Every structure is written in structure tokens, then in C-alpha cells.
Amino acid sequence: MDYDVIICFETHVELKTETKLFCDCLVKYDASPNRNICPVCTGQPGALPVLNKKAVEYSIRAGLALNCTINRHSRFARKNYFYPDLPKGYQISQYEMPFCENGCLEITGDDGQPYSVGIKRIHLEEDAGKLVHSSDSFEESEYSLVDYNRSSVPLLEIVADHERNPLRSIQEARSYLEKIRQILKYIEISDCMLEKGQFRCDVNISIRQKGSREFGNRAEIKNMASFRFMMDALEYEIKRQSEILESGGQIDQETRLFDEQKKITLPMRSKEDAPDYRYFPDPDLVDVKIDQDFVTDIERSMPELPDQKQNRLMADYDIREEDALILTRDREVSDYFAACASLCKDTKKLSHWIIKELFKLLNQSSLLIEKCPVSPQHFSRLVNLISKEEITETIGRTVLEEMFKTGANPDDIIAEKGLKPIQDPDILERVLDEVMAENPDVVDQIKVGETKPIDFLIGQIMRKTRGKANPKKARELIENKLV
Ligand SMILES: [Zn+2]
């Protein structure tokens, strides 16, 4: 049987503000446990929260980037529940009056067409602390320690819409997550590092038999922090739910956990609803009024978003769509390209050399482009040398490898390693004579009008000169002599 699928994410993103959401404690990921804490973020009696304006600004930035309405009047609420990493016994979140609502995010749908996924709301809340169990397995742990460094770090929750253009497949789910992460990094509100828990998701999934009107109950899978696991979990859930429907059963509305080893989801608890949390307005915090000037200032300071940047690169630098897509995937890569492009005429060659050659070296040494040892000045100089045919592509690759190792500039490397191209026609001619003497058969073939063996001779010349000959000049020379 065929099924329609609806997938809906609640994405939690830790904002990279300097300090926490309601106190002056630093947001630092490498601090020793319980170093960055105070009476406010550990919920001591009488301690009062004060809202971090930067976190509000970042929330609005996200709202603008995801085409939301920015609410002029919003409010923080207490979400009441107990957990050892939540010392107050409630989490300060937003309930009926979030900062942003009714947005959308355009992805490429399964049919290859643009698809505008509905975003229901974006709200700001505080993160909880972290439990550290004494063993890898929770069941086998003898005790757990609690670290409150993360307690009250600003956490943005982006809730996708179940009803308005929801995600319809695993592929679309992946595109959605990648795009959200890309945009949040572009607007510099979070580093979104999955391995550090800065970007995590709860995902809801429900299915229905094709042609039937109603979707089944949703199952929610909690706290996924790897794209891989998310996709595996979704795949398993679709299979599990369709098997239940096929055997005439009903899907329970419940919260499930993903077992990363076995790649299956397991029931955790029946899904709680909003009333269970007894939300009420936080009496320690006043309502937030956002004036137009504040929003306008943020709007003005918004950086270019990935789609805009991709279109601009194509228009300004005449590069292919697929290259522009690769170059804008990370903001840092597009910045690197732009820095080089301002010094480089042949931007097509530039994009090709970044994507083909520089990425290869970065991958081999597992480096991000931010840590690239080759500066944009040096890289564009290298591409210029190749464009002007002052060096061949082969030499260019050797020079780039050396630049990558040492960070030196290409001119110095070429001079030092004796990689200067052979300009002197006499030297080139002497090499050609040697090559001809070694390959009399090939020479005869060229003389009777075959053209293919010319390439062979050029190859021999390039080999003998270790790539320092200019292949164009070599061809001219052969043709003058033999054709
Ligand atoms: Zn604090």
C-alpha cells in the first residue's frame, strides 16, 4: 500500500549570545562544570531574571529570515515540570504570545519545484542544564552529575506548521533541516554545531493511506542531534506505522526515543499536551513591547541570505548555477570566494579551482575553509597565473599543494622550486627533438596526416619538462615542424 507522510519539526537552536538569557553568566561550551552559574540561572529564592536584549534581537533576525510576522507584543510564560537539570521546577518559555509567527521557508520539493514549507511560530526560551551519567548507558549508571553551565542559555524554538505546507517525505525533511541550519548560520545567530547540541530537533510524523482523508495519530521522536539518525528514525517510523495500519491497528499518540545502535524507535511515554504543563505568564518578567524602530534597525543590518547570495554570484560573476549552489552552501565559503573574486578576472576558473582543487585539499586534511592556510590573496594570484598561462594547470596543482602546506605565496614557491615555465623557444625545441628521436613511429604517423599522435608527443614533452612547458606552444612547435 502507498502512504502519504507528514513530517513536522520542532527545531531547538542555542543562540550565540555572549551571556545567558536572564543573567550575566557567560555562554561558554568548554568551561569546567558549574563554572558559569549564578543565583538566577540556578533558581535560588529571590533571584530575579532580566531579559537579554541581544537574544530578542537574534529571535527577530530569525523571524525576518524565515518570513514571519514579528509580534509587537509578546510574553514569557512558565512551563512547569520537574527534571533534575531544571532547578527552578519550571522553564521560562513563550506560550500564547511568541516573538514570531506565520513564516515560511522555501525548499526544493520532491517534484523539483520550489516548495514553501509553513513555519508556525518561533519562540525564545531558556535551555536546561545537563545530566552527566556515570556510565554511557543510563540504565547501568550508578549516579548522575548535573552541570548547570547550560542552564538558561537562550534557546530558539522554530516550530513548523502541521497544516500549512508540511514536509511530505524524508528527502524534503532533510532539505528543510539543512536549509534552516544554513540560514541560521548565515544570519550569525548560532553556530548550529550538531555535535555540541547547539542544533537539535524533535520530529513529529504521521501517515495515511493514499486516498484516505484523515492522517493517523502523530508519533513524536525526541531530541535528535544528528541528521543521519533523524533520517534513520523517520524511515523506521514510516515502516512501523504503515505496518500497524496494514494490520488494521491504530497508531498511538506518543513520544518515542530513537535507539541509535538498533536504528529503531521505542515508546517513551504517552505524548503530553500543553495543559499538562500548566503554562502561565511569568510574574517576574514584564511583557515585551517591540517598537518598529527596533525591527527596522535589525532589518537594515540583515546579511544577504543564501538564496539571494546564490543569485547574485550567478549574476555578478557569471558562474554556473550548480557552482553557485556549492559556493553558497556555507557562508564562509561564499565569503572566501567573494574575497578572491575581487582580485580575479576569470571567476569561472576561480570557482572551478575552489570547488575542485581547494575543497580536495581541505577534505584531505579535514579542515574548514575558515582555517584554510591559503589566503584569498594568494589563491587568486595563483588562479591569475594559470589564467594568463604563465603556469600550466599541472604546475598550478603542485604550487597549490605547497601553498596549502606552508601558506607561502605562489610566486615565491614557483621561484624557489624552479617551476617557472619554459619561455625560451630553443629549450622547448631541444626537448621536442629528443622526444622525436625516441618516438620515430609516432613522428611518421604525424607526417602522414594523423592528428591524434600530436597529443602523445605533447604529453611526452610535458613529462620531460615536469609540466613546465606550455602545451599550446608545444603544439605550435610540433605542427610547424611535422605537419
Ligand atoms: Zn546565571
Coordinates of C-alpha atoms and ligand atoms in Angstrom, one line a residue:
M1 CA 0.0 0.0 0.0
D2 CA 1.1 3.6 -0.6
Y3 CA 1.1 6.2 2.1
D4 CA 1.1 10.0 2.4
V5 CA 3.5 11.2 5.0
I6 CA 3.5 14.4 7.1
I7 CA 6.7 15.4 8.9
C8 CA 6.9 18.3 11.3
F9 CA 10.0 19.6 13.1
E10 CA 10.5 21.5 16.3
T11 CA 14.0 22.7 15.9
H12 CA 15.9 24.0 19.0
V13 CA 18.9 26.2 18.4
E14 CA 21.2 27.6 21.0
L15 CA 21.9 31.3 20.3
K16 CA 25.4 32.5 20.4
T17 CA 24.9 35.5 22.7
E18 CA 27.8 36.4 25.0
T19 CA 25.6 35.9 28.1
K20 CA 22.7 33.8 29.2
L21 CA 19.0 34.7 28.6
F22 CA 18.2 36.2 32.0
C23 CA 21.6 36.8 33.8
D24 CA 25.2 37.9 33.2
C25 CA 26.7 34.4 33.2
L26 CA 28.8 33.6 30.2
V27 CA 27.6 31.2 27.4
K28 CA 30.7 29.0 27.2
Y29 CA 30.9 25.5 26.0
D30 CA 34.3 24.5 27.1
A31 CA 34.1 25.7 30.7
S32 CA 34.5 23.3 33.6
P33 CA 31.2 22.1 35.1
N34 CA 29.1 24.6 37.1
R35 CA 31.6 27.4 36.4
N36 CA 29.2 29.8 34.7
I37 CA 26.3 29.8 37.1
C38 CA 24.6 32.3 39.5
P39 CA 21.6 32.5 41.7
V40 CA 19.3 33.5 38.7
C41 CA 20.2 30.6 36.4
T42 CA 20.2 28.1 39.3
G43 CA 16.8 29.3 40.5
Q44 CA 17.7 30.5 44.0
P45 CA 14.9 32.1 46.1
G46 CA 14.6 35.8 45.5
A47 CA 16.8 35.9 42.4
L48 CA 15.1 37.8 39.5
P49 CA 15.5 37.4 35.8
V50 CA 16.4 40.3 33.4
L51 CA 15.9 39.7 29.7
N52 CA 18.9 39.7 27.4
K53 CA 18.1 42.2 24.6
K54 CA 20.6 40.5 22.2
A55 CA 18.6 37.3 22.4
V56 CA 15.5 39.2 21.4
E57 CA 17.3 40.7 18.5
Y58 CA 18.5 37.3 17.4
S59 CA 15.0 35.9 17.6
I60 CA 13.7 38.7 15.4
R61 CA 16.5 38.1 12.9
A62 CA 15.4 34.5 12.6
G63 CA 11.8 35.6 12.2
L64 CA 12.7 38.0 9.4
A65 CA 14.9 35.4 7.7
L66 CA 12.1 32.9 7.8
N67 CA 9.4 35.4 6.6
C68 CA 7.5 35.6 9.8
T69 CA 5.2 38.3 11.2
I70 CA 7.1 39.9 14.2
N71 CA 4.7 40.3 17.1
R72 CA 4.8 43.8 18.7
H73 CA 3.7 42.4 22.0
S74 CA 4.9 39.2 23.4
R75 CA 5.3 37.5 26.7
F76 CA 7.2 34.9 28.6
A77 CA 5.4 32.0 30.3
R78 CA 6.4 29.4 32.8
K79 CA 6.3 25.8 31.6
N80 CA 6.0 23.7 34.7
Y81 CA 7.7 20.3 35.0
F82 CA 10.3 18.6 37.2
Y83 CA 13.6 17.4 36.0
P84 CA 16.9 17.3 37.9
D85 CA 18.6 19.6 35.3
L86 CA 15.8 22.2 35.7
P87 CA 16.4 23.7 39.2
K88 CA 13.5 26.1 39.2
G89 CA 10.9 23.4 38.6
Y90 CA 9.8 25.3 35.5
Q91 CA 11.3 26.5 32.3
I92 CA 10.8 30.1 31.1
S93 CA 9.4 29.9 27.6
Q94 CA 6.8 31.6 25.5
Y95 CA 3.4 30.2 25.1
E96 CA 0.5 32.2 23.7
M97 CA 2.5 35.3 22.6
P98 CA 5.7 34.2 20.8
F99 CA 8.0 36.7 19.1
C100 CA 7.4 35.5 15.6
E101 CA 4.5 33.7 13.8
N102 CA 3.3 32.6 10.3
G103 CA 6.5 32.3 8.4
C104 CA 7.7 30.1 5.6
L105 CA 10.9 28.5 4.2
E106 CA 11.3 27.7 0.6
I107 CA 13.0 24.4 -0.2
T108 CA 13.1 22.4 -3.4
G109 CA 10.3 19.9 -3.2
D110 CA 10.4 16.3 -4.3
D111 CA 8.9 17.3 -7.7
G112 CA 11.9 19.6 -8.3
Q113 CA 9.7 22.7 -7.8
P114 CA 10.1 25.3 -5.1
Y115 CA 8.0 24.4 -2.1
S116 CA 7.3 26.9 0.7
V117 CA 7.2 25.0 4.0
G118 CA 4.9 26.6 6.6
I119 CA 6.5 27.8 9.9
K120 CA 4.0 28.2 12.6
R121 CA 6.0 30.1 15.2
I122 CA 9.4 31.0 16.6
H123 CA 9.7 31.5 20.3
L124 CA 12.5 32.1 22.8
E125 CA 13.1 30.0 25.9
E126 CA 15.9 29.0 28.3
D127 CA 17.8 25.8 27.9
A128 CA 18.0 23.3 30.7
G129 CA 21.2 22.1 32.4
K130 CA 22.9 18.8 31.5
L131 CA 23.0 15.5 33.3
V132 CA 26.2 13.6 33.1
H133 CA 25.7 9.9 33.8
S134 CA 28.4 7.8 35.4
S135 CA 28.4 5.3 32.5
D136 CA 27.5 5.6 28.8
S137 CA 24.3 3.6 29.4
F138 CA 21.7 5.3 31.5
E139 CA 20.4 2.0 32.9
E140 CA 23.9 0.9 34.1
S141 CA 24.8 4.3 35.6
E142 CA 25.3 4.3 39.4
Y143 CA 24.8 8.0 39.7
S144 CA 24.4 11.1 37.6
L145 CA 26.0 14.5 38.0
V146 CA 24.4 17.8 37.0
D147 CA 26.1 20.6 35.2
Y148 CA 24.2 23.9 35.2
N149 CA 26.5 25.8 32.7
R150 CA 23.9 25.3 30.0
S151 CA 21.0 26.3 32.3
S152 CA 19.3 29.4 30.9
V153 CA 21.4 29.6 27.7
P154 CA 19.0 31.2 25.2
L155 CA 17.3 28.6 23.0
L156 CA 15.2 29.4 20.0
E157 CA 12.5 27.0 19.0
I158 CA 11.3 27.0 15.4
V159 CA 8.0 25.1 15.1
A160 CA 7.0 24.0 11.6
D161 CA 3.3 24.1 10.7
H162 CA 1.4 20.8 10.6
E163 CA -1.3 22.1 8.3
R164 CA 0.3 24.7 6.1
N165 CA 2.5 23.0 3.5
P166 CA 4.1 20.4 5.7
L167 CA 7.0 18.2 4.7
R168 CA 6.0 15.2 2.7
S169 CA 9.0 13.0 2.5
I170 CA 12.3 12.1 4.2
Q171 CA 14.1 13.9 1.4
E172 CA 12.1 17.1 2.0
A173 CA 12.8 16.8 5.7
R174 CA 16.5 16.7 5.1
S175 CA 16.4 19.7 2.7
Y176 CA 14.3 21.6 5.3
L177 CA 16.8 21.0 8.1
E178 CA 19.8 21.8 6.0
K179 CA 18.3 25.0 4.8
I180 CA 17.2 26.1 8.3
R181 CA 20.7 25.4 9.6
Q182 CA 22.3 27.2 6.7
I183 CA 20.2 30.3 7.2
L184 CA 20.7 30.5 10.9
K185 CA 24.5 30.3 10.3
Y186 CA 24.2 33.0 7.6
I187 CA 22.5 35.4 9.9
E188 CA 25.1 34.6 12.6
I189 CA 22.8 33.9 15.5
S190 CA 24.1 30.3 16.1
D191 CA 27.0 28.1 15.2
C192 CA 24.5 25.3 14.9
M193 CA 27.0 22.6 15.7
L194 CA 25.1 19.4 16.0
E195 CA 27.9 17.6 17.9
K196 CA 27.8 20.3 20.6
G197 CA 24.0 20.1 20.9
Q198 CA 23.5 23.6 19.5
F199 CA 21.0 22.3 16.9
R200 CA 18.6 19.6 18.0
C201 CA 15.2 18.5 16.9
D202 CA 12.0 16.8 17.9
V203 CA 10.2 15.4 15.0
N204 CA 6.5 14.5 14.6
I205 CA 5.4 12.1 12.0
S206 CA 2.0 10.8 10.9
I207 CA 0.9 8.8 7.8
R208 CA -2.3 8.0 6.0
Q209 CA -3.1 5.5 3.3
K210 CA -3.1 7.3 -0.1
G211 CA -6.6 8.4 -1.0
S212 CA -7.9 8.5 2.6
R213 CA -8.7 11.8 4.2
E214 CA -7.5 11.6 7.7
F215 CA -4.0 11.3 9.0
G216 CA -3.3 8.9 11.8
N217 CA -2.1 10.0 15.2
R218 CA 1.3 11.5 15.4
A219 CA 4.3 10.0 17.0
E220 CA 7.0 12.3 18.3
I221 CA 10.6 11.4 18.4
K222 CA 12.6 13.4 20.9
N223 CA 15.9 15.1 20.9
M224 CA 17.6 14.1 17.7
A225 CA 21.1 15.6 17.3
S226 CA 22.3 14.1 14.0
F227 CA 20.9 14.4 10.5
R228 CA 21.8 10.8 9.9
F229 CA 19.9 9.5 12.9
M230 CA 16.9 11.7 12.1
M231 CA 16.6 10.2 8.7
D232 CA 17.0 6.7 10.0
A233 CA 14.4 7.3 12.7
L234 CA 11.9 8.7 10.1
E235 CA 12.5 5.7 7.8
Y236 CA 11.8 3.3 10.7
E237 CA 8.7 5.2 11.8
I238 CA 7.1 5.2 8.4
K239 CA 7.7 1.5 8.2
R240 CA 6.4 0.9 11.7
Q241 CA 3.3 3.0 11.3
S242 CA 2.4 1.6 7.9
E243 CA 2.7 -2.0 9.2
I244 CA 0.3 -1.1 12.1
L245 CA -2.2 0.4 9.6
E246 CA -2.0 -2.6 7.3
S247 CA -2.8 -5.0 10.1
G248 CA -5.8 -2.9 10.9
G249 CA -4.4 -1.3 14.1
Q250 CA -4.3 2.3 15.4
I251 CA -1.3 4.5 15.9
D252 CA -0.9 5.7 19.5
Q253 CA -0.1 9.4 20.1
E254 CA 3.1 9.0 21.9
T255 CA 6.6 10.2 22.4
R256 CA 9.3 7.8 21.2
L257 CA 13.0 7.5 21.6
F258 CA 15.4 6.5 18.9
D259 CA 17.9 3.7 19.7
E260 CA 20.9 4.7 17.7
Q261 CA 22.5 1.3 17.8
K262 CA 19.5 -0.7 16.7
K263 CA 18.1 2.0 14.5
I264 CA 14.6 1.6 15.9
T265 CA 12.3 3.9 17.8
L266 CA 10.9 2.8 21.2
P267 CA 7.9 4.1 23.2
M268 CA 8.9 6.5 25.9
R269 CA 5.7 8.0 27.2
S270 CA 2.2 9.0 26.0
K271 CA 2.6 12.4 24.5
E272 CA 2.0 15.2 26.9
D273 CA -0.2 18.1 25.8
A274 CA 0.1 21.8 26.6
P275 CA -2.4 21.7 29.5
D276 CA -0.1 19.2 31.3
Y277 CA 2.5 22.0 31.7
R278 CA 0.2 24.5 33.4
Y279 CA 1.6 27.4 31.4
F280 CA 1.0 30.8 33.0
P281 CA 2.6 34.3 32.4
D282 CA 5.9 34.6 34.3
P283 CA 5.1 37.2 37.0
D284 CA 8.9 38.0 37.3
L285 CA 9.1 39.4 33.8
V286 CA 7.2 42.2 32.2
D287 CA 5.6 41.8 28.7
V288 CA 7.9 42.6 25.8
K289 CA 6.9 45.5 23.6
I290 CA 8.9 45.7 20.4
D291 CA 8.8 49.0 18.6
Q292 CA 9.1 49.5 14.8
D293 CA 12.5 51.2 15.0
F294 CA 14.0 48.2 16.7
V295 CA 12.7 45.9 13.9
T296 CA 13.8 48.4 11.2
D297 CA 17.3 48.5 12.6
I298 CA 17.5 44.7 12.6
E299 CA 16.1 44.6 9.0
R300 CA 18.8 47.0 7.9
S301 CA 21.6 45.0 9.4
M302 CA 20.4 41.7 8.0
P303 CA 23.1 40.0 5.9
E304 CA 22.4 38.5 2.5
L305 CA 20.6 35.2 2.7
P306 CA 21.8 32.1 0.9
D307 CA 19.3 32.2 -2.0
Q308 CA 19.9 35.9 -2.6
K309 CA 23.7 35.3 -2.5
Q310 CA 23.4 32.4 -4.9
N311 CA 21.5 34.5 -7.4
R312 CA 23.9 37.4 -7.0
L313 CA 27.0 35.2 -7.6
M314 CA 25.5 33.9 -10.8
A315 CA 24.7 37.4 -12.0
D316 CA 27.8 39.2 -10.9
Y317 CA 30.4 36.6 -11.7
D318 CA 28.8 34.7 -14.5
I319 CA 29.2 31.3 -12.8
R320 CA 27.1 28.2 -13.3
E321 CA 24.0 27.5 -11.1
E322 CA 25.4 24.3 -9.6
D323 CA 28.7 26.1 -8.8
A324 CA 26.9 29.0 -7.1
L325 CA 24.9 26.4 -5.1
I326 CA 28.1 24.8 -3.8
L327 CA 29.8 28.1 -3.1
T328 CA 26.9 29.4 -1.1
R329 CA 26.3 26.3 1.0
D330 CA 28.4 27.7 3.8
R331 CA 28.6 31.4 4.3
E332 CA 32.4 31.1 5.0
V333 CA 32.9 29.5 1.6
S334 CA 31.0 32.2 -0.2
D335 CA 33.0 34.9 1.7
Y336 CA 36.2 33.2 0.6
F337 CA 35.0 33.1 -3.0
A338 CA 34.0 36.8 -2.8
A339 CA 37.3 37.8 -1.4
C340 CA 39.1 36.0 -4.2
A341 CA 36.7 37.2 -6.9
S342 CA 37.5 40.9 -6.1
L343 CA 41.1 40.1 -7.2
C344 CA 40.4 37.8 -10.0
K345 CA 39.1 38.4 -13.5
D346 CA 38.5 34.8 -14.5
T347 CA 35.8 34.0 -12.0
K348 CA 34.7 30.8 -13.8
K349 CA 38.2 29.4 -13.4
L350 CA 38.3 30.7 -9.8
S351 CA 35.1 28.8 -8.9
H352 CA 36.3 25.7 -10.6
W353 CA 39.6 25.8 -8.7
I354 CA 37.9 26.4 -5.3
I355 CA 35.4 23.5 -5.8
K356 CA 37.8 21.0 -7.5
E357 CA 41.2 21.7 -6.1
L358 CA 40.9 23.6 -2.8
F359 CA 38.0 21.6 -1.5
K360 CA 40.0 18.4 -2.2
L361 CA 42.9 19.6 0.0
L362 CA 40.6 20.9 2.7
N363 CA 38.8 17.5 2.8
Q364 CA 42.0 15.5 2.9
S365 CA 43.1 17.4 6.0
S366 CA 39.6 17.7 7.4
L367 CA 39.8 21.5 7.6
L368 CA 37.0 24.0 7.3
I369 CA 37.6 26.9 5.0
E370 CA 37.9 29.3 7.9
K371 CA 41.1 27.5 8.8
C372 CA 42.4 27.4 5.2
P373 CA 46.1 28.1 5.2
V374 CA 45.9 29.7 1.7
S375 CA 44.8 33.3 1.9
P376 CA 42.3 34.6 -0.7
Q377 CA 45.1 37.0 -1.9
H378 CA 47.4 34.1 -2.6
F379 CA 44.7 31.9 -4.1
S380 CA 43.5 34.5 -6.5
R381 CA 47.1 35.2 -7.5
L382 CA 47.5 31.5 -8.3
V383 CA 44.4 31.5 -10.4
N384 CA 45.5 34.6 -12.2
L385 CA 48.8 33.0 -13.1
I386 CA 47.0 30.0 -14.5
S387 CA 44.5 32.1 -16.5
K388 CA 47.3 34.1 -18.0
E389 CA 49.0 30.9 -18.9
E390 CA 52.1 31.9 -17.0
I391 CA 52.0 28.4 -15.4
T392 CA 50.2 25.3 -16.5
E393 CA 47.3 23.7 -14.6
T394 CA 49.6 20.8 -13.6
I395 CA 52.2 23.2 -12.1
G396 CA 49.3 25.1 -10.6
R397 CA 48.3 22.0 -8.7
T398 CA 51.8 21.4 -7.4
V399 CA 52.1 25.0 -6.3
L400 CA 48.7 24.9 -4.6
E401 CA 49.7 21.8 -2.6
E402 CA 52.8 23.7 -1.4
M403 CA 50.8 26.8 -0.6
F404 CA 48.5 24.7 1.4
K405 CA 51.4 23.2 3.4
T406 CA 53.3 26.4 4.0
G407 CA 50.9 29.3 3.5
A408 CA 53.5 30.9 1.2
N409 CA 52.6 33.0 -1.8
P410 CA 52.7 31.3 -5.3
D411 CA 55.4 33.5 -6.8
D412 CA 57.9 32.6 -4.1
I413 CA 57.1 28.9 -4.4
I414 CA 57.5 29.0 -8.2
A415 CA 60.8 30.8 -7.9
E416 CA 62.1 28.6 -5.1
K417 CA 61.2 25.3 -6.6
G418 CA 62.3 26.2 -10.1
L419 CA 58.8 25.8 -11.5
K420 CA 58.9 28.8 -13.8
P421 CA 57.6 27.8 -17.2
I422 CA 59.9 27.3 -20.1
Q423 CA 59.8 30.6 -22.1
D424 CA 62.8 30.0 -24.2
P425 CA 61.8 28.5 -27.6
D426 CA 65.2 27.0 -28.1
I427 CA 64.9 24.8 -24.9
L428 CA 61.5 23.7 -26.0
E429 CA 62.8 22.8 -29.4
R430 CA 65.6 20.8 -27.9
V431 CA 63.1 18.8 -25.8
L432 CA 61.0 18.2 -28.9
D433 CA 64.0 16.9 -30.8
E434 CA 64.7 14.4 -28.0
V435 CA 61.1 13.3 -27.9
M436 CA 61.0 12.8 -31.7
A437 CA 64.2 10.8 -31.7
E438 CA 62.7 8.5 -29.0
N439 CA 59.4 8.0 -30.9
P440 CA 60.2 7.7 -34.7
D441 CA 57.0 5.7 -35.3
V442 CA 54.8 8.4 -33.9
V443 CA 56.6 11.1 -35.9
D444 CA 55.9 9.1 -39.1
Q445 CA 52.2 8.8 -38.2
I446 CA 52.0 12.6 -37.8
K447 CA 53.8 13.2 -41.1
V448 CA 51.2 11.1 -43.0
G449 CA 48.5 13.4 -41.5
E450 CA 47.3 11.7 -38.3
T451 CA 46.5 14.2 -35.6
K452 CA 46.0 12.1 -32.5
P453 CA 49.7 11.3 -32.1
I454 CA 50.4 15.0 -31.7
D455 CA 48.7 14.8 -28.2
F456 CA 51.0 11.9 -27.4
L457 CA 54.1 14.0 -28.2
I458 CA 52.8 16.9 -26.2
G459 CA 52.3 14.6 -23.3
Q460 CA 55.9 13.4 -23.6
I461 CA 57.2 17.0 -23.7
M462 CA 55.1 17.8 -20.5
R463 CA 56.5 14.7 -18.8
K464 CA 60.1 15.6 -19.7
T465 CA 59.8 19.2 -18.5
R466 CA 57.8 18.2 -15.4
G467 CA 54.9 20.3 -16.6
K468 CA 56.9 23.4 -17.2
A469 CA 56.4 23.5 -20.9
N470 CA 53.4 25.5 -22.3
P471 CA 51.3 22.9 -24.1
K472 CA 49.9 25.4 -26.5
K473 CA 53.4 26.4 -27.6
A474 CA 54.5 22.8 -27.8
R475 CA 51.6 22.1 -30.2
E476 CA 52.5 25.0 -32.4
L477 CA 56.1 23.8 -32.5
I478 CA 55.1 20.3 -33.5
E479 CA 52.7 21.5 -36.1
N480 CA 55.4 23.8 -37.6
K481 CA 57.9 21.0 -37.7
L482 CA 55.8 18.0 -38.8
V483 CA 52.5 19.0 -40.4
Ligands
ZN1 ZN 23.5 33.0 35.8

